[in-house]
Amino acid sequence: MNSIFFSYDNSLISSEELVHTAEKLLEEIKCMNNAVALQYEDDRASINLPDDKQALKKIKMLVEEKKELKPSYLIVVGIGGSNLGTMAVQEAILGKLYNQLNPNIKVLYADTVDSDLIDDIIKIIEPILKKGENVIINGVSKSGRTNETIANFEILVELLKKYKKEYEKYVVVTSDKNSKFWNFALENRFDVLEIPKKIGGRYSVFSSVSLFPLGLIGIKIDQLLEGAHNMKSKCLSDNLLENPAAVSATLIYLHRKKGKNIHDLFLFGNDLESVGKWYRQLMGESIGKEFNKGKKRVFEGITPTVSIGSVDLHSMAQMYLGGPYDKFTTFINVKQNNSDMIVPDISEYSKLVEVIQGRRLKELMDAIMEGMKTAFKKGKRPFTEIILQDKSEYSIGQLLQFKMMEMMYLGFLLEVNPFDQPNVEDYKVETRKILESKKIVSSS
Ligand code: PA5
């Protein structure tokens, strides 16, 4: 079943040029298909995550076990690839205002080491613990060495210790097997979930990294994976024009070669903002490279930007329609909302704005998007369009898989390694050196 529609009628690239360039991908499509047989031994291994029944079984068992504790909060402690996917799926499916809607299990994200963020989390969690309620802490770090994650994890586990005798029951660590974090978790009798070696953070959304926290808060992870699996088959096709990841990657690549080195993901859906941030990391880390695969210094990259419709039309439309021709846009729209809000049909209000009375908000949103697309066409601004049938687990699973495979193909075309992030490691090493060279200023 397909619940995603991808259109590239307005890409401003001729079909001859598209097909001619996409043919280069046939070699990589072969490698991708081979990677399916190699399971977790190839860099492209993340494409196999949706089919890992054994991992899913283990995750589901742990989800059920932790649900028995009836937690009122889940705190995901992780950063970058270790929490962006979770946040993207949670918000897309359950909404940005999820916590305020009084769900059984609320979720908080402890990502950066902003003292005020962690203090606020403690202000929320401590009274919960004082009341005798339960909180699950899920520490997620592939390397097990990320300063932010480990610092926040330690603070939050210490808080848990104050209120829970058997605090270890409430902690789950997700990491590389045998990382320091993993071993520490075992020593402390925390439950552990493994991230397969070849799965990098930005490709980990269908692994235990996201499936455990998402499962715990009630996301139908089977359906998420089913959507991903279905899209994987499409994106492995060597029938190039039927392969959305190959087509999309080729168009982004061709525009990059024509000087469009900004890619804007323009999402018409308030709850899709975190999908945008997830994609920003996916493109930023996969494509932004100092060296190409031939070890030549290239400073390759396409700057990913994220826009939310209709909000950002009130801040960025001027730039997008009047600014330089340096951008290629992908619009994402959702066909069917979860709700159906209507503007009151009361004549008194027509004194304000006359055309909106009695109309569905969705109709207004669609008209705004159509208006934007028409303006893009008139201005010869290239774009593609993805329409999601809805914001179900299945559709979101399809979308994320599409984008991850698109990025692998784009890396191939640009001749960079889409799986490493050497410069992210650089800053981590430098940070550690700075901390090692400085005395501890205060500890109480
Ligand atoms: O994609 C990446 O590799 C990074 O963004 C990492 O996910 C991020 O730095 C967190 O790393 P770790 O999971 O090792 O704590």
Coordinates of N, CA and C in Angstrom, one line a residue, residues 170-349:
Y170 N 14.0 1.5 36.5 CA 13.4 2.6 35.8 C 14.3 3.1 34.7
V171 N 15.4 2.5 34.5 CA 16.4 3.0 33.6 C 16.7 2.0 32.4
V172 N 16.6 2.5 31.2 CA 17.0 1.7 30.0 C 18.1 2.5 29.3
V173 N 19.1 1.7 29.0 CA 20.3 2.3 28.2 C 20.3 1.7 26.8
T174 N 20.3 2.6 25.8 CA 20.4 2.2 24.4 C 21.8 2.6 23.9
S175 N 22.6 1.7 23.4 CA 23.9 2.0 23.0 C 24.6 0.9 22.2
D176 N 25.8 1.2 21.7 CA 26.6 0.2 21.0 C 27.0 -0.9 22.1
K177 N 26.9 -2.1 21.6 CA 27.3 -3.2 22.6 C 28.7 -3.0 22.9
N178 N 29.0 -3.1 24.2 CA 30.4 -2.9 24.8 C 30.9 -1.5 24.8
S179 N 30.1 -0.5 24.5 CA 30.6 0.9 24.8 C 30.7 1.0 26.3
K180 N 31.3 2.1 26.7 CA 31.5 2.3 28.2 C 30.1 2.4 28.8
F181 N 29.2 3.1 28.1 CA 27.8 3.3 28.6 C 27.1 2.0 28.7
W182 N 27.3 1.1 27.8 CA 26.7 -0.2 27.8 C 27.2 -1.0 29.0
N183 N 28.5 -1.0 29.2 CA 29.1 -1.8 30.3 C 28.7 -1.2 31.6
F184 N 28.6 0.1 31.7 CA 28.2 0.8 32.9 C 26.7 0.4 33.2
A185 N 25.9 0.3 32.2 CA 24.5 -0.1 32.4 C 24.4 -1.5 33.0
L186 N 25.2 -2.4 32.4 CA 25.2 -3.8 32.9 C 25.6 -3.9 34.3
E187 N 26.7 -3.1 34.6 CA 27.2 -3.1 36.0 C 26.1 -2.6 37.0
N188 N 25.3 -1.7 36.5 CA 24.3 -1.1 37.4 C 22.9 -1.8 37.3
R189 N 22.9 -2.9 36.6 CA 21.7 -3.7 36.4 C 20.6 -2.9 35.7
F190 N 20.9 -2.0 34.8 CA 19.9 -1.3 33.9 C 19.6 -2.2 32.7
D191 N 18.4 -2.1 32.2 CA 18.1 -2.8 31.0 C 18.9 -2.2 29.8
V192 N 19.3 -3.0 28.9 CA 20.1 -2.5 27.7 C 19.4 -2.9 26.4
L193 N 19.5 -2.0 25.5 CA 19.1 -2.2 24.1 C 20.2 -1.9 23.2
E194 N 20.5 -2.8 22.2 CA 21.6 -2.6 21.4 C 21.3 -1.8 20.1
I195 N 22.3 -0.9 19.7 CA 22.2 -0.3 18.4 C 23.2 -1.0 17.5
P196 N 22.8 -1.7 16.5 CA 23.8 -2.4 15.6 C 24.9 -1.5 15.2
K197 N 26.1 -2.1 15.1 CA 27.4 -1.3 14.9 C 27.3 -0.4 13.7
K198 N 26.7 -0.8 12.6 CA 26.8 0.0 11.3 C 25.6 1.0 11.3
I199 N 24.8 1.1 12.3 CA 23.7 2.1 12.2 C 24.2 3.4 12.9
G200 N 24.3 4.4 12.1 CA 24.7 5.7 12.6 C 23.4 6.5 13.1
G201 N 23.6 7.4 14.0 CA 22.5 8.1 14.6 C 21.4 8.6 13.7
R202 N 21.8 9.2 12.6 CA 20.8 9.8 11.7 C 20.0 8.8 10.9
Y203 N 20.5 7.6 10.9 CA 19.8 6.5 10.2 C 19.2 5.5 11.2
S204 N 19.0 5.9 12.5 CA 18.7 4.9 13.5 C 17.2 5.0 13.9
V205 N 16.4 5.7 13.2 CA 15.0 5.9 13.7 C 14.2 4.6 13.8
F206 N 14.6 3.6 13.0 CA 13.8 2.3 13.0 C 14.6 1.3 13.9
S207 N 15.5 1.7 14.7 CA 16.2 0.8 15.6 C 15.7 1.0 17.0
S208 N 16.3 0.3 18.0 CA 15.9 0.5 19.4 C 16.0 1.9 19.8
V209 N 16.8 2.7 19.2 CA 17.0 4.2 19.6 C 15.6 4.8 19.7
S210 N 14.8 4.6 18.7 CA 13.4 5.3 18.7 C 12.3 4.3 19.0
L211 N 12.5 3.1 18.6 CA 11.3 2.2 18.8 C 11.0 1.9 20.2
F212 N 12.0 1.9 21.1 CA 11.6 1.7 22.5 C 10.8 2.9 23.1
P213 N 11.4 4.1 23.0 CA 10.6 5.2 23.6 C 9.2 5.4 22.9
L214 N 9.2 5.2 21.5 CA 7.9 5.4 20.8 C 6.9 4.3 21.2
G215 N 7.4 3.1 21.3 CA 6.5 2.0 21.7 C 5.9 2.3 23.1
L216 N 6.8 2.8 24.0 CA 6.3 3.0 25.4 C 5.2 4.1 25.4
I217 N 5.3 5.1 24.6 CA 4.2 6.1 24.6 C 3.0 5.8 23.7
G218 N 3.0 4.6 23.2 CA 1.8 4.1 22.5 C 1.8 4.2 21.0
I219 N 3.0 4.6 20.4 CA 3.0 4.6 18.9 C 3.0 3.1 18.4
K220 N 2.3 2.9 17.3 CA 2.2 1.5 16.7 C 3.4 1.3 15.9
I221 N 4.4 0.8 16.6 CA 5.7 0.6 15.9 C 5.7 -0.4 14.8
D222 N 4.8 -1.4 14.9 CA 4.7 -2.4 13.8 C 4.3 -1.6 12.5
Q223 N 3.4 -0.7 12.6 CA 2.9 0.0 11.4 C 3.9 1.0 10.9
L224 N 4.7 1.5 11.8 CA 5.7 2.4 11.4 C 6.7 1.7 10.5
L225 N 7.1 0.5 11.0 CA 8.0 -0.4 10.3 C 7.5 -0.9 9.0
E226 N 6.2 -1.2 9.0 CA 5.5 -1.7 7.8 C 5.6 -0.6 6.7
G227 N 5.3 0.6 7.1 CA 5.4 1.7 6.1 C 6.9 1.8 5.6
A228 N 7.8 1.7 6.5 CA 9.2 1.8 6.1 C 9.6 0.7 5.1
H229 N 9.1 -0.5 5.5 CA 9.4 -1.7 4.7 C 8.9 -1.5 3.2
N230 N 7.7 -1.1 3.2 CA 7.0 -0.9 1.9 C 7.8 0.1 1.0
M231 N 8.2 1.2 1.7 CA 9.0 2.3 0.9 C 10.3 1.8 0.5
K232 N 10.9 0.9 1.4 CA 12.3 0.4 1.1 C 12.2 -0.4 -0.3
S233 N 11.2 -1.2 -0.4 CA 11.0 -2.0 -1.7 C 11.0 -1.0 -2.9
K234 N 10.2 0.0 -2.8 CA 10.1 1.0 -3.9 C 11.4 1.6 -4.2
C235 N 12.2 2.0 -3.1 CA 13.4 2.7 -3.3 C 14.6 1.8 -3.6
L236 N 14.3 0.5 -3.7 CA 15.4 -0.4 -4.2 C 15.2 -0.7 -5.7
S237 N 14.1 -0.1 -6.3 CA 13.8 -0.5 -7.6 C 14.8 0.1 -8.6
D238 N 15.1 -0.7 -9.6 CA 16.0 -0.1 -10.7 C 15.2 0.5 -11.8
N239 N 13.9 0.4 -11.7 CA 13.0 1.1 -12.6 C 13.0 2.6 -12.1
L240 N 14.0 3.4 -12.6 CA 14.4 4.6 -11.9 C 13.2 5.6 -11.7
L241 N 12.3 5.7 -12.7 CA 11.3 6.7 -12.5 C 10.2 6.3 -11.5
E242 N 10.3 5.0 -11.1 CA 9.3 4.5 -10.1 C 10.0 4.5 -8.7
N243 N 11.2 4.9 -8.7 CA 11.9 4.9 -7.4 C 12.0 6.3 -6.9
P244 N 11.2 6.7 -5.9 CA 11.1 8.1 -5.5 C 12.4 8.6 -4.9
A245 N 13.1 7.7 -4.1 CA 14.4 8.2 -3.5 C 15.4 8.5 -4.6
A246 N 15.4 7.7 -5.6 CA 16.4 7.9 -6.7 C 16.1 9.2 -7.5
V247 N 14.8 9.4 -7.8 CA 14.4 10.6 -8.5 C 14.7 11.9 -7.7
S248 N 14.3 11.8 -6.4 CA 14.4 13.0 -5.6 C 15.9 13.3 -5.4
A249 N 16.7 12.3 -5.2 CA 18.2 12.6 -5.0 C 18.7 13.2 -6.3
T250 N 18.3 12.6 -7.4 CA 18.9 13.1 -8.7 C 18.5 14.6 -8.9
L251 N 17.3 14.9 -8.6 CA 16.9 16.3 -8.8 C 17.6 17.3 -7.8
I252 N 17.8 16.9 -6.6 CA 18.5 17.7 -5.6 C 20.0 17.9 -6.2
Y253 N 20.5 16.8 -6.6 CA 21.9 16.8 -7.1 C 22.0 17.7 -8.4
L254 N 21.1 17.6 -9.3 CA 21.2 18.4 -10.5 C 21.1 19.9 -10.2
H255 N 20.2 20.2 -9.2 CA 20.1 21.6 -8.9 C 21.3 22.1 -8.1
R256 N 21.9 21.2 -7.3 CA 23.2 21.5 -6.7 C 24.2 21.9 -7.7
K257 N 24.3 21.1 -8.8 CA 25.3 21.4 -9.8 C 25.0 22.7 -10.6
K258 N 23.7 23.1 -10.5 CA 23.3 24.3 -11.2 C 23.3 25.5 -10.2
G259 N 24.0 25.3 -9.1 CA 24.2 26.4 -8.1 C 23.1 26.6 -7.0
K260 N 22.2 25.6 -7.0 CA 21.2 25.8 -5.9 C 21.7 24.9 -4.7
N261 N 22.4 25.6 -3.8 CA 23.1 24.9 -2.7 C 22.3 25.0 -1.4
I262 N 21.1 25.4 -1.5 CA 20.2 25.4 -0.3 C 19.0 24.5 -0.7
H263 N 18.7 23.6 0.3 CA 17.5 22.8 0.1 C 16.5 23.1 1.2
D264 N 15.3 23.6 0.8 CA 14.4 23.9 1.9 C 13.3 22.8 1.9
L265 N 13.1 22.2 3.1 CA 12.0 21.3 3.3 C 10.9 22.0 3.9
F266 N 9.8 22.2 3.1 CA 8.7 23.1 3.5 C 7.5 22.3 3.8
L267 N 7.3 22.2 5.1 CA 6.3 21.2 5.6 C 5.0 22.0 6.0
F268 N 4.0 21.6 5.3 CA 2.7 22.2 5.7 C 2.0 21.4 6.7
G269 N 2.4 21.5 7.9 CA 1.8 20.7 9.0 C 2.6 21.1 10.3
N270 N 1.9 21.7 11.2 CA 2.5 22.2 12.4 C 3.3 21.1 13.1
D271 N 2.7 19.9 13.1 CA 3.3 18.7 13.9 C 4.5 18.1 13.1
L272 N 4.8 18.6 12.0 CA 5.9 18.0 11.2 C 7.2 18.8 11.3
E273 N 7.2 19.8 12.2 CA 8.4 20.6 12.4 C 9.6 19.7 12.7
S274 N 9.4 18.8 13.6 CA 10.5 17.9 14.1 C 11.0 17.0 13.0
V275 N 10.1 16.6 12.1 CA 10.5 15.8 10.9 C 11.5 16.7 10.1
G276 N 11.2 18.0 10.0 CA 12.1 18.9 9.3 C 13.5 18.9 10.0
K277 N 13.5 19.0 11.3 CA 14.8 19.0 12.0 C 15.5 17.7 11.9
W278 N 14.8 16.6 11.9 CA 15.4 15.3 11.7 C 16.1 15.3 10.3
Y279 N 15.3 15.8 9.3 CA 15.9 15.8 7.9 C 17.1 16.7 7.8
R280 N 17.0 17.8 8.5 CA 18.1 18.8 8.5 C 19.4 18.1 8.9
Q281 N 19.3 17.3 10.0 CA 20.5 16.6 10.4 C 20.9 15.5 9.4
L282 N 19.9 14.8 8.8 CA 20.2 13.8 7.8 C 21.0 14.4 6.7
M283 N 20.5 15.5 6.2 CA 21.2 16.1 5.0 C 22.5 16.8 5.5
G284 N 22.5 17.5 6.6 CA 23.6 18.3 7.0 C 24.8 17.3 7.3
E285 N 24.6 16.3 8.0 CA 25.7 15.4 8.3 C 26.1 14.4 7.2
S286 N 25.1 14.1 6.4 CA 25.4 13.1 5.3 C 26.2 13.7 4.1
I287 N 25.8 15.0 3.8 CA 26.3 15.6 2.6 C 27.4 16.7 2.8
G288 N 27.3 17.3 4.0 CA 28.3 18.3 4.3 C 29.7 17.7 4.6
K289 N 30.6 17.7 3.6 CA 31.8 16.9 3.8 C 33.1 17.7 3.3
E290 N 34.1 17.7 4.1 CA 35.3 18.4 3.7 C 36.0 17.6 2.6
F291 N 36.0 16.3 2.7 CA 36.7 15.4 1.7 C 35.6 14.5 1.0
N292 N 35.9 14.3 -0.3 CA 35.0 13.3 -1.0 C 35.6 11.9 -0.8
K293 N 34.9 11.0 -1.5 CA 35.3 9.6 -1.2 C 36.8 9.3 -1.8
G294 N 37.2 10.1 -2.7 CA 38.5 10.0 -3.3 C 39.6 10.7 -2.4
K295 N 39.2 11.2 -1.2 CA 40.0 11.9 -0.3 C 40.5 13.3 -0.8
K296 N 39.8 13.8 -1.8 CA 40.0 15.1 -2.3 C 39.3 16.1 -1.4
R297 N 39.9 17.3 -1.1 CA 39.2 18.3 -0.3 C 38.2 19.0 -1.1
V298 N 36.9 18.9 -0.8 CA 35.9 19.4 -1.7 C 35.0 20.4 -1.0
F299 N 34.9 20.4 0.3 CA 33.9 21.2 1.0 C 32.5 21.1 0.4
E300 N 32.1 19.9 0.2 CA 30.8 19.6 -0.4 C 29.7 20.0 0.5
G301 N 28.5 20.3 0.0 CA 27.4 20.4 0.9 C 26.2 21.2 0.3
I302 N 25.1 20.9 0.8 CA 23.8 21.6 0.4 C 23.3 22.0 1.8
T303 N 23.0 23.3 2.0 CA 22.5 23.7 3.3 C 21.0 23.4 3.4
P304 N 20.7 22.5 4.4 CA 19.3 22.2 4.6 C 18.6 23.2 5.4
T305 N 17.5 23.7 5.0 CA 16.7 24.6 5.8 C 15.3 24.0 6.0
V306 N 14.6 24.4 7.0 CA 13.3 23.9 7.3 C 12.3 25.0 7.4
S307 N 11.1 24.9 6.7 CA 10.1 25.9 6.8 C 8.8 25.2 7.2
I308 N 8.0 25.9 7.9 CA 6.7 25.4 8.3 C 5.6 26.2 7.8
G309 N 4.7 25.6 7.1 CA 3.5 26.3 6.5 C 2.4 26.3 7.5
S310 N 1.6 27.3 7.6 CA 1.8 28.5 6.9 C 2.6 29.5 7.6
V311 N 3.0 29.2 8.9 CA 3.7 30.1 9.8 C 4.9 30.9 9.1
D312 N 5.7 30.1 8.4 CA 7.0 30.7 7.9 C 6.7 31.5 6.6
L313 N 5.5 31.4 6.1 CA 5.3 32.3 4.9 C 5.2 33.8 5.4
H314 N 5.0 33.9 6.7 CA 4.9 35.3 7.3 C 6.3 35.8 7.8
S315 N 7.3 35.0 7.5 CA 8.7 35.4 7.8 C 9.6 35.2 6.6
M316 N 9.4 34.2 5.8 CA 10.3 33.8 4.8 C 9.8 33.9 3.3
A317 N 8.5 34.1 3.1 CA 8.0 34.1 1.7 C 8.7 35.1 0.9
Q318 N 8.9 36.3 1.5 CA 9.6 37.4 0.7 C 11.0 36.9 0.2
M319 N 11.7 36.2 1.0 CA 13.0 35.7 0.6 C 12.9 34.6 -0.4
Y320 N 11.9 33.7 -0.2 CA 11.8 32.6 -1.1 C 11.3 33.1 -2.5
L321 N 10.5 34.1 -2.5 CA 9.9 34.5 -3.8 C 10.7 35.7 -4.5
G322 N 11.4 36.4 -3.6 CA 12.1 37.6 -4.2 C 13.6 37.5 -4.1
G323 N 14.1 36.6 -3.3 CA 15.5 36.4 -3.1 C 16.3 35.7 -4.2
P324 N 17.5 35.4 -3.9 CA 18.3 34.8 -4.9 C 17.8 33.4 -5.4
Y325 N 18.2 33.0 -6.6 CA 17.8 31.7 -7.1 C 18.8 30.6 -6.7
D326 N 18.9 30.5 -5.4 CA 19.9 29.5 -4.8 C 19.2 28.4 -4.0
K327 N 17.9 28.2 -4.2 CA 17.2 27.2 -3.4 C 16.4 26.3 -4.2
F328 N 16.3 25.0 -3.7 CA 15.5 24.0 -4.3 C 14.6 23.6 -3.2
T329 N 13.3 23.5 -3.4 CA 12.3 23.3 -2.3 C 11.6 21.9 -2.5
T330 N 11.4 21.3 -1.4 CA 10.5 20.1 -1.3 C 9.3 20.5 -0.4
F331 N 8.1 20.5 -1.0 CA 6.9 20.8 -0.2 C 6.4 19.5 0.4
I332 N 6.0 19.5 1.6 CA 5.3 18.3 2.1 C 4.0 18.7 2.7
N333 N 2.9 18.0 2.2 CA 1.6 18.3 2.7 C 0.9 17.1 3.2
V334 N -0.1 17.2 4.0 CA -0.8 16.1 4.5 C -2.3 16.2 4.0
K335 N -2.7 15.1 3.3 CA -4.0 15.1 2.7 C -5.1 15.2 3.8
Q336 N -5.0 14.3 4.7 CA -6.1 14.2 5.7 C -5.6 14.5 7.1
N337 N -6.2 15.5 7.7 CA -5.9 15.8 9.1 C -6.6 14.9 10.0
N338 N -6.1 14.9 11.3 CA -6.8 14.1 12.3 C -8.2 14.7 12.7
S339 N -8.3 16.0 12.4 CA -9.5 16.7 12.9 C -10.1 17.5 11.7
D340 N -11.2 18.1 12.0 CA -11.9 18.8 10.9 C -12.5 20.1 11.5
M341 N -11.6 21.1 11.7 CA -12.1 22.4 12.3 C -12.7 23.3 11.2
I342 N -13.7 24.0 11.6 CA -14.4 24.9 10.7 C -14.5 26.3 11.2
V343 N -14.3 27.3 10.4 CA -14.5 28.7 10.8 C -16.0 28.9 11.0
P344 N -16.4 29.6 12.1 CA -17.9 29.8 12.3 C -18.5 30.5 11.1
D345 N -19.7 30.1 10.7 CA -20.3 30.7 9.6 C -21.3 31.7 10.1
I346 N -20.8 32.8 10.6 CA -21.6 33.9 11.3 C -21.4 35.2 10.5
S347 N -22.5 35.7 10.0 CA -22.3 36.9 9.1 C -21.6 38.1 9.8
E348 N -21.8 38.2 11.1 CA -21.1 39.3 11.8 C -19.6 39.3 11.5
Y349 N -19.0 38.1 11.4 CA -17.6 38.0 11.2 C -17.1 38.4 9.8

